[in-house]
């Protein structure tokens, strides 16, 4: 019997550029070694999971280029 793949988690990115304060938005689906970005392309490195009252969420380091000024920014979400 084949084990079913775990459910993919949706990651929503909504951050401001460090240089020009432009709002950068994007999303991705992550799960089972599978990562599919949608919207603004960003690099994603999972560093753990965080338990919150609303449930579990992924803790990650995100790196993205600002579409407004081109500065490469990094955040921990």
PDB file of N, CA and C in Angstrom:
ATOM      1  N   UNK A   1       0.834  -1.171   0.000  1.00  0.00           N
ATOM      2  CA  UNK A   1       0.000   0.000   0.000  1.00  0.00           C
ATOM      3  C   UNK A   1       0.881   1.238   0.000  1.00  0.00           C
ATOM      4  N   UNK A   2       0.509   2.232  -0.796  1.00  0.00           N
ATOM      5  CA  UNK A   2       1.268   3.467  -0.909  1.00  0.00           C
ATOM      6  C   UNK A   2       0.736   4.475   0.098  1.00  0.00           C
ATOM      7  N   UNK A   3       1.652   5.122   0.841  1.00  0.00           N
ATOM      8  CA  UNK A   3       1.245   6.149   1.793  1.00  0.00           C
ATOM      9  C   UNK A   3       0.762   7.382   1.040  1.00  0.00           C
ATOM     10  N   UNK A   4      -0.373   7.956   1.435  1.00  0.00           N
ATOM     11  CA  UNK A   4      -0.833   9.173   0.767  1.00  0.00           C
ATOM     12  C   UNK A   4       0.074  10.347   1.092  1.00  0.00           C
ATOM     13  N   UNK A   5       0.198  11.272   0.142  1.00  0.00           N
ATOM     14  CA  UNK A   5       1.016  12.462   0.371  1.00  0.00           C
ATOM     15  C   UNK A   5       0.361  13.356   1.407  1.00  0.00           C
ATOM     16  N   UNK A   6       1.150  13.988   2.274  1.00  0.00           N
ATOM     17  CA  UNK A   6       0.559  14.906   3.253  1.00  0.00           C
ATOM     18  C   UNK A   6      -0.072  16.100   2.547  1.00  0.00           C
ATOM     19  N   UNK A   7      -1.040  16.703   3.205  1.00  0.00           N
ATOM     20  CA  UNK A   7      -1.732  17.852   2.629  1.00  0.00           C
ATOM     21  C   UNK A   7      -0.759  19.019   2.459  1.00  0.00           C
ATOM     22  N   UNK A   8      -0.899  19.726   1.346  1.00  0.00           N
ATOM     23  CA  UNK A   8      -0.059  20.894   1.099  1.00  0.00           C
ATOM     24  C   UNK A   8      -0.565  22.075   1.923  1.00  0.00           C
ATOM     25  N   UNK A   9       0.370  22.822   2.489  1.00  0.00           N
ATOM     26  CA  UNK A   9       0.026  24.024   3.236  1.00  0.00           C
ATOM     27  C   UNK A   9       0.195  25.222   2.314  1.00  0.00           C
ATOM     28  N   UNK A  10      -0.700  26.181   2.417  1.00  0.00           N
ATOM     29  CA  UNK A  10      -0.605  27.397   1.624  1.00  0.00           C
ATOM     30  C   UNK A  10       0.142  28.443   2.437  1.00  0.00           C
ATOM     31  N   UNK A  11       1.179  29.000   1.843  1.00  0.00           N
ATOM     32  CA  UNK A  11       1.976  30.036   2.478  1.00  0.00           C
ATOM     33  C   UNK A  11       1.610  31.344   1.809  1.00  0.00           C
ATOM     34  N   UNK A  12       1.162  32.308   2.606  1.00  0.00           N
ATOM     35  CA  UNK A  12       0.820  33.628   2.077  1.00  0.00           C
ATOM     36  C   UNK A  12       1.868  34.617   2.538  1.00  0.00           C
ATOM     37  N   UNK A  13       2.461  35.302   1.587  1.00  0.00           N
ATOM     38  CA  UNK A  13       3.514  36.267   1.861  1.00  0.00           C
ATOM     39  C   UNK A  13       2.950  37.677   1.669  1.00  0.00           C
ATOM     40  N   UNK A  14       3.074  38.493   2.695  1.00  0.00           N
ATOM     41  CA  UNK A  14       2.655  39.894   2.627  1.00  0.00           C
ATOM     42  C   UNK A  14       3.618  40.687   3.498  1.00  0.00           C
ATOM     43  N   UNK A  15       4.638  41.259   2.862  1.00  0.00           N
ATOM     44  CA  UNK A  15       5.697  41.963   3.575  1.00  0.00           C
ATOM     45  C   UNK A  15       6.023  43.279   2.861  1.00  0.00           C
ATOM     46  N   UNK A  16       6.770  44.138   3.543  1.00  0.00           N
ATOM     47  CA  UNK A  16       7.207  45.396   2.950  1.00  0.00           C
ATOM     48  C   UNK A  16       8.688  45.318   2.619  1.00  0.00           C
ATOM     49  N   UNK A  17       9.053  45.965   1.511  1.00  0.00           N
ATOM     50  CA  UNK A  17      10.454  46.051   1.095  1.00  0.00           C
ATOM     51  C   UNK A  17      11.231  46.845   2.133  1.00  0.00           C
ATOM     52  N   UNK A  18      12.445  46.407   2.436  1.00  0.00           N
ATOM     53  CA  UNK A  18      13.287  47.094   3.413  1.00  0.00           C
ATOM     54  C   UNK A  18      13.738  48.468   2.905  1.00  0.00           C
ATOM     55  N   UNK A  19      13.862  48.624   1.588  1.00  0.00           N
ATOM     56  CA  UNK A  19      14.393  49.868   1.030  1.00  0.00           C
ATOM     57  C   UNK A  19      13.309  50.896   0.710  1.00  0.00           C
ATOM     58  N   UNK A  20      12.236  50.479   0.020  1.00  0.00           N
ATOM     59  CA  UNK A  20      11.259  51.460  -0.458  1.00  0.00           C
ATOM     60  C   UNK A  20       9.875  51.309   0.178  1.00  0.00           C
ATOM     61  N   UNK A  21       9.689  50.355   1.082  1.00  0.00           N
ATOM     62  CA  UNK A  21       8.419  50.091   1.778  1.00  0.00           C
ATOM     63  C   UNK A  21       7.282  49.671   0.850  1.00  0.00           C
ATOM     64  N   UNK A  22       7.609  49.197  -0.344  1.00  0.00           N
ATOM     65  CA  UNK A  22       6.597  48.677  -1.262  1.00  0.00           C
ATOM     66  C   UNK A  22       6.037  47.370  -0.689  1.00  0.00           C
ATOM     67  N   UNK A  23       4.721  47.178  -0.773  1.00  0.00           N
ATOM     68  CA  UNK A  23       4.090  45.957  -0.284  1.00  0.00           C
ATOM     69  C   UNK A  23       4.311  44.838  -1.297  1.00  0.00           C
ATOM     70  N   UNK A  24       4.903  43.729  -0.846  1.00  0.00           N
ATOM     71  CA  UNK A  24       5.183  42.573  -1.701  1.00  0.00           C
ATOM     72  C   UNK A  24       4.249  41.459  -1.273  1.00  0.00           C
ATOM     73  N   UNK A  25       3.473  40.928  -2.223  1.00  0.00           N
ATOM     74  CA  UNK A  25       2.523  39.864  -1.926  1.00  0.00           C
ATOM     75  C   UNK A  25       2.759  38.676  -2.849  1.00  0.00           C
ATOM     76  N   UNK A  26       2.590  37.497  -2.299  1.00  0.00           N
ATOM     77  CA  UNK A  26       2.704  36.276  -3.071  1.00  0.00           C
ATOM     78  C   UNK A  26       2.191  35.123  -2.239  1.00  0.00           C
ATOM     79  N   UNK A  27       2.113  33.954  -2.845  1.00  0.00           N
ATOM     80  CA  UNK A  27       1.702  32.770  -2.103  1.00  0.00           C
ATOM     81  C   UNK A  27       2.378  31.560  -2.711  1.00  0.00           C
ATOM     82  N   UNK A  28       2.341  30.457  -1.977  1.00  0.00           N
ATOM     83  CA  UNK A  28       2.943  29.219  -2.451  1.00  0.00           C
ATOM     84  C   UNK A  28       2.246  28.049  -1.780  1.00  0.00           C
ATOM     85  N   UNK A  29       2.327  26.893  -2.414  1.00  0.00           N
ATOM     86  CA  UNK A  29       1.832  25.659  -1.818  1.00  0.00           C
ATOM     87  C   UNK A  29       3.047  24.822  -1.484  1.00  0.00           C
ATOM     88  N   UNK A  30       3.090  24.305  -0.250  1.00  0.00           N
ATOM     89  CA  UNK A  30       4.253  23.581   0.240  1.00  0.00           C
ATOM     90  C   UNK A  30       3.797  22.319   0.949  1.00  0.00           C
ATOM     91  N   UNK A  31       4.420  21.200   0.637  1.00  0.00           N
ATOM     92  CA  UNK A  31       4.116  19.959   1.335  1.00  0.00           C
ATOM     93  C   UNK A  31       4.729  18.764   0.630  1.00  0.00           C
ATOM     94  N   UNK A  32       5.187  17.816   1.400  1.00  0.00           N
ATOM     95  CA  UNK A  32       5.750  16.583   0.844  1.00  0.00           C
ATOM     96  C   UNK A  32       6.893  16.815  -0.115  1.00  0.00           C
ATOM     97  N   UNK A  33       7.774  17.786   0.194  1.00  0.00           N
ATOM     98  CA  UNK A  33       8.903  18.073  -0.691  1.00  0.00           C
ATOM     99  C   UNK A  33       8.482  18.800  -1.947  1.00  0.00           C
ATOM    100  N   UNK A  34       7.292  19.393  -1.954  1.00  0.00           N
ATOM    101  CA  UNK A  34       6.719  20.025  -3.131  1.00  0.00           C
ATOM    102  C   UNK A  34       6.517  21.503  -2.835  1.00  0.00           C
ATOM    103  N   UNK A  35       7.028  22.372  -3.693  1.00  0.00           N
ATOM    104  CA  UNK A  35       6.918  23.812  -3.493  1.00  0.00           C
ATOM    105  C   UNK A  35       6.527  24.464  -4.809  1.00  0.00           C
ATOM    106  N   UNK A  36       5.379  25.170  -4.834  1.00  0.00           N
ATOM    107  CA  UNK A  36       4.891  25.815  -6.044  1.00  0.00           C
ATOM    108  C   UNK A  36       4.563  27.277  -5.733  1.00  0.00           C
ATOM    109  N   UNK A  37       5.404  28.246  -6.174  1.00  0.00           N
ATOM    110  CA  UNK A  37       5.101  29.662  -5.904  1.00  0.00           C
ATOM    111  C   UNK A  37       4.020  30.189  -6.842  1.00  0.00           C
ATOM    112  N   UNK A  38       3.228  31.144  -6.355  1.00  0.00           N
ATOM    113  CA  UNK A  38       2.209  31.828  -7.153  1.00  0.00           C
ATOM    114  C   UNK A  38       2.339  33.314  -6.881  1.00  0.00           C
ATOM    115  N   UNK A  39       2.226  34.148  -7.886  1.00  0.00           N
ATOM    116  CA  UNK A  39       2.374  35.591  -7.702  1.00  0.00           C
ATOM    117  C   UNK A  39       3.839  35.970  -7.739  1.00  0.00           C
ATOM    118  N   UNK A  40       4.289  36.812  -6.805  1.00  0.00           N
ATOM    119  CA  UNK A  40       5.692  37.232  -6.733  1.00  0.00           C
ATOM    120  C   UNK A  40       6.557  36.015  -6.432  1.00  0.00           C
ATOM    121  N   UNK A  41       7.598  35.811  -7.217  1.00  0.00           N
ATOM    122  CA  UNK A  41       8.487  34.674  -7.014  1.00  0.00           C
ATOM    123  C   UNK A  41       9.391  34.941  -5.817  1.00  0.00           C
ATOM    124  N   UNK A  42       9.422  34.012  -4.862  1.00  0.00           N
ATOM    125  CA  UNK A  42      10.275  34.164  -3.697  1.00  0.00           C
ATOM    126  C   UNK A  42      10.901  32.833  -3.349  1.00  0.00           C
ATOM    127  N   UNK A  43      12.074  32.895  -2.727  1.00  0.00           N
ATOM    128  CA  UNK A  43      12.757  31.694  -2.269  1.00  0.00           C
ATOM    129  C   UNK A  43      12.286  31.385  -0.865  1.00  0.00           C
ATOM    130  N   UNK A  44      12.102  30.117  -0.581  1.00  0.00           N
ATOM    131  CA  UNK A  44      11.485  29.682   0.661  1.00  0.00           C
ATOM    132  C   UNK A  44      12.327  28.572   1.258  1.00  0.00           C
ATOM    133  N   UNK A  45      12.716  28.726   2.517  1.00  0.00           N
ATOM    134  CA  UNK A  45      13.438  27.677   3.235  1.00  0.00           C
ATOM    135  C   UNK A  45      12.698  27.424   4.546  1.00  0.00           C
ATOM    136  N   UNK A  46      12.099  26.248   4.682  1.00  0.00           N
ATOM    137  CA  UNK A  46      11.376  25.904   5.912  1.00  0.00           C
ATOM    138  C   UNK A  46      12.384  25.645   7.025  1.00  0.00           C
ATOM    139  N   UNK A  47      12.145  26.274   8.191  1.00  0.00           N
ATOM    140  CA  UNK A  47      13.046  26.084   9.326  1.00  0.00           C
ATOM    141  C   UNK A  47      12.308  25.521  10.535  1.00  0.00           C
ATOM    142  N   UNK A  48      11.034  25.167  10.360  1.00  0.00           N
ATOM    143  CA  UNK A  48      10.280  24.569  11.453  1.00  0.00           C
ATOM    144  C   UNK A  48       8.795  24.848  11.350  1.00  0.00           C
ATOM    145  N   UNK A  49       8.081  24.458  12.393  1.00  0.00           N
ATOM    146  CA  UNK A  49       6.647  24.713  12.480  1.00  0.00           C
ATOM    147  C   UNK A  49       6.355  25.387  13.805  1.00  0.00           C
ATOM    148  N   UNK A  50       5.331  26.230  13.809  1.00  0.00           N
ATOM    149  CA  UNK A  50       4.956  26.978  14.997  1.00  0.00           C
ATOM    150  C   UNK A  50       3.503  26.652  15.321  1.00  0.00           C
ATOM    151  N   UNK A  51       3.241  26.335  16.600  1.00  0.00           N
ATOM    152  CA  UNK A  51       1.876  26.096  17.060  1.00  0.00           C
ATOM    153  C   UNK A  51       1.285  27.414  17.526  1.00  0.00           C
ATOM    154  N   UNK A  52       0.133  27.800  16.993  1.00  0.00           N
ATOM    155  CA  UNK A  52      -0.566  29.004  17.405  1.00  0.00           C
ATOM    156  C   UNK A  52      -1.981  28.623  17.813  1.00  0.00           C
ATOM    157  N   UNK A  53      -2.715  29.527  18.459  1.00  0.00           N
ATOM    158  CA  UNK A  53      -4.109  29.208  18.806  1.00  0.00           C
ATOM    159  C   UNK A  53      -4.965  28.898  17.578  1.00  0.00           C
ATOM    160  N   UNK A  54      -4.587  29.428  16.416  1.00  0.00           N
ATOM    161  CA  UNK A  54      -5.338  29.170  15.185  1.00  0.00           C
ATOM    162  C   UNK A  54      -4.918  27.866  14.511  1.00  0.00           C
ATOM    163  N   UNK A  55      -3.872  27.232  15.000  1.00  0.00           N
ATOM    164  CA  UNK A  55      -3.386  25.981  14.408  1.00  0.00           C
ATOM    165  C   UNK A  55      -1.899  26.029  14.142  1.00  0.00           C
ATOM    166  N   UNK A  56      -1.437  25.072  13.356  1.00  0.00           N
ATOM    167  CA  UNK A  56      -0.021  24.979  13.031  1.00  0.00           C
ATOM    168  C   UNK A  56       0.297  25.781  11.783  1.00  0.00           C
ATOM    169  N   UNK A  57       1.487  26.390  11.766  1.00  0.00           N
ATOM    170  CA  UNK A  57       1.927  27.081  10.561  1.00  0.00           C
ATOM    171  C   UNK A  57       3.416  26.848  10.362  1.00  0.00           C
ATOM    172  N   UNK A  58       3.878  27.066   9.150  1.00  0.00           N
ATOM    173  CA  UNK A  58       5.278  26.859   8.799  1.00  0.00           C
ATOM    174  C   UNK A  58       6.085  28.083   9.195  1.00  0.00           C
ATOM    175  N   UNK A  59       7.239  27.862   9.808  1.00  0.00           N
ATOM    176  CA  UNK A  59       8.190  28.940  10.088  1.00  0.00           C
ATOM    177  C   UNK A  59       9.246  28.854   8.995  1.00  0.00           C
ATOM    178  N   UNK A  60       9.542  29.997   8.359  1.00  0.00           N
ATOM    179  CA  UNK A  60      10.425  29.947   7.199  1.00  0.00           C
ATOM    180  C   UNK A  60      11.237  31.221   7.043  1.00  0.00           C
ATOM    181  N   UNK A  61      12.304  31.099   6.263  1.00  0.00           N
ATOM    182  CA  UNK A  61      13.074  32.254   5.825  1.00  0.00           C
ATOM    183  C   UNK A  61      12.700  32.501   4.370  1.00  0.00           C
ATOM    184  N   UNK A  62      12.300  33.735   4.078  1.00  0.00           N
ATOM    185  CA  UNK A  62      11.852  34.109   2.738  1.00  0.00           C
ATOM    186  C   UNK A  62      12.827  35.127   2.165  1.00  0.00           C
ATOM    187  N   UNK A  63      13.192  34.955   0.902  1.00  0.00           N
ATOM    188  CA  UNK A  63      14.025  35.917   0.196  1.00  0.00           C
ATOM    189  C   UNK A  63      13.317  36.253  -1.113  1.00  0.00           C
ATOM    190  N   UNK A  64      13.154  37.563  -1.391  1.00  0.00           N
ATOM    191  CA  UNK A  64      12.474  37.987  -2.615  1.00  0.00           C
ATOM    192  C   UNK A  64      13.071  39.290  -3.125  1.00  0.00           C
ATOM    193  N   UNK A  65      12.962  39.498  -4.447  1.00  0.00           N
ATOM    194  CA  UNK A  65      13.371  40.757  -5.058  1.00  0.00           C
ATOM    195  C   UNK A  65      12.154  41.665  -5.114  1.00  0.00           C
ATOM    196  N   UNK A  66      12.320  42.903  -4.702  1.00  0.00           N
ATOM    197  CA  UNK A  66      11.231  43.874  -4.745  1.00  0.00           C
ATOM    198  C   UNK A  66      10.946  44.218  -6.212  1.00  0.00           C
ATOM    199  N   UNK A  67       9.690  44.085  -6.667  1.00  0.00           N
ATOM    200  CA  UNK A  67       9.382  44.425  -8.058  1.00  0.00           C
ATOM    201  C   UNK A  67       9.434  45.931  -8.325  1.00  0.00           C
ATOM    202  N   UNK A  68       9.407  46.747  -7.268  1.00  0.00           N
ATOM    203  CA  UNK A  68       9.421  48.203  -7.429  1.00  0.00           C
ATOM    204  C   UNK A  68      10.841  48.746  -7.578  1.00  0.00           C
ATOM    205  N   UNK A  69      11.758  48.355  -6.673  1.00  0.00           N
ATOM    206  CA  UNK A  69      13.107  48.931  -6.692  1.00  0.00           C
ATOM    207  C   UNK A  69      14.209  47.907  -7.001  1.00  0.00           C
ATOM    208  N   UNK A  70      13.896  46.624  -6.979  1.00  0.00           N
ATOM    209  CA  UNK A  70      14.882  45.593  -7.324  1.00  0.00           C
ATOM    210  C   UNK A  70      15.782  45.158  -6.178  1.00  0.00           C
ATOM    211  N   UNK A  71      15.596  45.674  -4.964  1.00  0.00           N
ATOM    212  CA  UNK A  71      16.415  45.285  -3.816  1.00  0.00           C
ATOM    213  C   UNK A  71      16.019  43.885  -3.370  1.00  0.00           C
ATOM    214  N   UNK A  72      17.013  43.055  -3.048  1.00  0.00           N
ATOM    215  CA  UNK A  72      16.772  41.703  -2.558  1.00  0.00           C
ATOM    216  C   UNK A  72      16.603  41.769  -1.031  1.00  0.00           C
ATOM    217  N   UNK A  73      15.429  41.338  -0.529  1.00  0.00           N
ATOM    218  CA  UNK A  73      15.113  41.422   0.895  1.00  0.00           C
ATOM    219  C   UNK A  73      14.944  40.032   1.482  1.00  0.00           C
ATOM    220  N   UNK A  74      15.158  39.921   2.805  1.00  0.00           N
ATOM    221  CA  UNK A  74      15.027  38.645   3.499  1.00  0.00           C
ATOM    222  C   UNK A  74      14.206  38.852   4.772  1.00  0.00           C
ATOM    223  N   UNK A  75      13.264  37.928   5.028  1.00  0.00           N
ATOM    224  CA  UNK A  75      12.424  37.986   6.213  1.00  0.00           C
ATOM    225  C   UNK A  75      12.332  36.599   6.833  1.00  0.00           C
ATOM    226  N   UNK A  76      12.011  36.544   8.115  1.00  0.00           N
ATOM    227  CA  UNK A  76      11.670  35.294   8.801  1.00  0.00           C
ATOM    228  C   UNK A  76      10.206  35.392   9.146  1.00  0.00           C
ATOM    229  N   UNK A  77       9.427  34.452   8.641  1.00  0.00           N
ATOM    230  CA  UNK A  77       7.981  34.472   8.906  1.00  0.00           C
ATOM    231  C   UNK A  77       7.580  33.236   9.675  1.00  0.00           C
TER     232      UNK A  77
END
